[in-house]
GROMACS .gro file of C-alpha atoms in nm:
model
  150
    1MET     CA    1   2.155   1.958   0.819
    2ARG     CA    2   1.837   2.068   0.641
    3GLN     CA    3   2.036   2.154   0.327
    4ARG     CA    4   2.192   1.806   0.322
    5ILE     CA    5   1.852   1.643   0.362
    6LEU     CA    6   1.704   1.870   0.096
    7ALA     CA    7   1.983   1.768  -0.143
    8LEU     CA    8   1.928   1.398  -0.064
    9HIS     CA    9   1.553   1.435  -0.109
   10GLY     CA   10   1.607   1.610  -0.443
   11THR     CA   11   1.827   1.325  -0.561
   12VAL     CA   12   1.563   1.069  -0.461
   13VAL     CA   13   1.292   1.268  -0.640
   14ASP     CA   14   1.508   1.275  -0.955
   15GLU     CA   15   1.556   0.898  -0.932
   16VAL     CA   16   1.184   0.835  -0.887
   17LEU     CA   17   1.093   1.062  -1.177
   18GLY     CA   18   1.342   0.872  -1.392
   19TRP     CA   19   1.182   0.542  -1.299
   20THR     CA   20   0.826   0.656  -1.365
   21ALA     CA   21   0.867   0.899  -1.658
   22GLY     CA   22   0.678   0.832  -1.976
   23ASP     CA   23   0.483   0.540  -1.835
   24ARG     CA   24   0.810   0.338  -1.840
   25LEU     CA   25   0.665   0.096  -1.587
   26GLY     CA   26   0.352   0.028  -1.786
   27VAL     CA   27   0.153   0.219  -1.525
   28LYS     CA   28   0.020   0.570  -1.576
   29ASP     CA   29   0.274   0.823  -1.450
   30ASP     CA   30   0.060   1.015  -1.204
   31PHE     CA   31   0.056   1.117  -0.838
   32PRO     CA   32  -0.051   0.774  -0.705
   33LEU     CA   33   0.234   0.599  -0.891
   34ARG     CA   34   0.489   0.857  -0.784
   35PHE     CA   35   0.366   0.833  -0.425
   36GLU     CA   36   0.409   0.455  -0.425
   37VAL     CA   37   0.753   0.463  -0.585
   38MET     CA   38   0.869   0.749  -0.363
   39VAL     CA   39   0.768   0.562  -0.047
   40LEU     CA   40   0.953   0.256  -0.178
   41ALA     CA   41   1.267   0.456  -0.258
   42VAL     CA   42   1.265   0.647   0.071
   43SER     CA   43   1.214   0.320   0.261
   44ALA     CA   44   1.532   0.181   0.106
   45LEU     CA   45   1.721   0.488   0.220
   46LEU     CA   46   1.572   0.477   0.569
   47VAL     CA   47   1.711   0.125   0.605
   48ALA     CA   48   2.052   0.238   0.483
   49LEU     CA   49   2.048   0.540   0.717
   50LYS     CA   50   1.917   0.353   1.022
   51ASP     CA   51   2.219   0.456   1.231
   52ASP     CA   52   2.152   0.824   1.164
   53PRO     CA   53   1.811   0.900   1.319
   54GLU     CA   54   1.834   1.272   1.242
   55ARG     CA   55   1.867   1.208   0.868
   56VAL     CA   56   1.602   0.934   0.881
   57GLN     CA   57   1.349   1.171   1.037
   58GLY     CA   58   1.457   1.459   0.816
   59LEU     CA   59   1.417   1.257   0.497
   60TRP     CA   60   1.077   1.127   0.606
   61ASP     CA   61   0.960   1.478   0.694
   62MET     CA   62   1.095   1.625   0.368
   63THR     CA   63   0.917   1.353   0.172
   64PHE     CA   64   0.585   1.454   0.323
   65GLU     CA   65   0.655   1.820   0.266
   66GLY     CA   66   0.701   1.725  -0.099
   67PHE     CA   67   0.375   1.530  -0.107
   68GLU     CA   68   0.190   1.824   0.046
   69GLU     CA   69   0.339   2.066  -0.206
   70SER     CA   70   0.245   1.833  -0.489
   71LEU     CA   71  -0.115   1.808  -0.368
   72ARG     CA   72  -0.137   2.185  -0.338
   73ASN     CA   73   0.001   2.222  -0.691
   74ARG     CA   74  -0.269   1.981  -0.808
   75GLY     CA   75  -0.537   2.206  -0.658
   76VAL     CA   76  -0.611   2.042  -0.325
   77ASN     CA   77  -0.728   2.328  -0.103
   78ASP     CA   78  -0.643   2.406   0.259
   79ILE     CA   79  -0.969   2.264   0.386
   80ARG     CA   80  -0.898   1.917   0.242
   81ILE     CA   81  -0.518   1.907   0.269
   82GLY     CA   82  -0.507   1.788   0.631
   83ALA     CA   83  -0.735   1.492   0.569
   84ARG     CA   84  -0.550   1.397   0.250
   85MET     CA   85  -0.214   1.415   0.426
   86ARG     CA   86  -0.336   1.196   0.714
   87VAL     CA   87  -0.446   0.929   0.465
   88LEU     CA   88  -0.116   0.951   0.277
   89LEU     CA   89   0.078   0.920   0.601
   90GLN     CA   90  -0.118   0.611   0.708
   91HIS     CA   91  -0.065   0.445   0.369
   92ALA     CA   92   0.302   0.539   0.360
   93MET     CA   93   0.372   0.411   0.711
   94GLY     CA   94   0.216   0.073   0.639
   95ARG     CA   95   0.393   0.033   0.306
   96SER     CA   96   0.723   0.157   0.443
   97ARG     CA   97   0.707  -0.092   0.729
   98VAL     CA   98   0.659  -0.380   0.482
   99TYR     CA   99   0.938  -0.255   0.253
  100MET     CA  100   1.177  -0.200   0.541
  101ASP     CA  101   1.107  -0.542   0.692
  102ALA     CA  102   1.180  -0.705   0.356
  103LEU     CA  103   1.494  -0.496   0.304
  104ASN     CA  104   1.624  -0.556   0.657
  105GLY     CA  105   1.561  -0.929   0.616
  106LYS     CA  106   1.713  -0.930   0.266
  107ASP     CA  107   1.390  -1.095   0.151
  108GLU     CA  108   1.368  -1.012  -0.219
  109THR     CA  109   1.060  -1.229  -0.262
  110ALA     CA  110   0.865  -1.031  -0.002
  111LEU     CA  111   0.992  -0.703  -0.149
  112ARG     CA  112   0.896  -0.813  -0.501
  113GLN     CA  113   0.546  -0.908  -0.383
  114ALA     CA  114   0.503  -0.573  -0.206
  115ILE     CA  115   0.616  -0.389  -0.520
  116ILE     CA  116   0.366  -0.582  -0.733
  117ARG     CA  117   0.087  -0.517  -0.483
  118ASN     CA  118   0.156  -0.147  -0.424
  119VAL     CA  119   0.335  -0.007  -0.730
  120PHE     CA  120   0.160  -0.221  -0.990
  121ASN     CA  121  -0.177  -0.252  -0.814
  122GLY     CA  122  -0.141  -0.630  -0.812
  123THR     CA  123  -0.125  -0.663  -1.191
  124VAL     CA  124   0.195  -0.664  -1.392
  125GLY     CA  125   0.178  -0.623  -1.768
  126GLN     CA  126   0.550  -0.676  -1.822
  127PRO     CA  127   0.722  -0.886  -1.551
  128GLU     CA  128   1.060  -0.733  -1.636
  129THR     CA  129   0.936  -0.397  -1.510
  130VAL     CA  130   0.908  -0.543  -1.160
  131GLU     CA  131   1.269  -0.656  -1.184
  132ILE     CA  132   1.374  -0.310  -1.301
  133VAL     CA  133   1.205  -0.149  -1.000
  134LEU     CA  134   1.345  -0.413  -0.764
  135SER     CA  135   1.699  -0.370  -0.894
  136SER     CA  136   1.669   0.008  -0.893
  137VAL     CA  137   1.551   0.022  -0.533
  138LEU     CA  138   1.811  -0.228  -0.410
  139ASN     CA  139   2.088  -0.026  -0.574
  140LEU     CA  140   1.950   0.315  -0.475
  141PRO     CA  141   2.129   0.356  -0.139
  142GLY     CA  142   2.467   0.282  -0.297
  143ARG     CA  143   2.400   0.523  -0.582
  144VAL     CA  144   2.280   0.817  -0.375
  145LEU     CA  145   2.467   0.764  -0.048
  146GLY     CA  146   2.787   0.596  -0.161
  147GLY     CA  147   3.075   0.840  -0.181
  148THR     CA  148   2.860   1.150  -0.137
  149ASN     CA  149   2.836   1.392   0.148
  150PHE     CA  150   2.460   1.381   0.203
   0.00000   0.00000   0.00000
């Protein structure tokens, strides 16, 4: 099962990097942006996988393993990593809950507002970028789960 979750996680990471690469969203492509977009993408998959609690938990856990590895690669030391991870987990849980509520309720307006608030820090330079992110996240489960053996 871990290999399947690792493969799924890798696919999601590739998607997120494609969305954020080269400041495509008009926001600096850095850890905070990738964190926000990754939580958004994983939330969409958690909704799609809701009937498979083992994969839901596995994907969530793998996502945080990835965040921890990224922080370590950026030079966060062992003394600070626990505190940083606790903060990331708190932020991710709150955001994920909002995203999942909007996705479960098929409320694109609420999802769009959450994307603007979290991904774009409340300010959107190019409104079409919000629509690109919204469309990408809504189509993500079908792209990465549809017809594959994840």
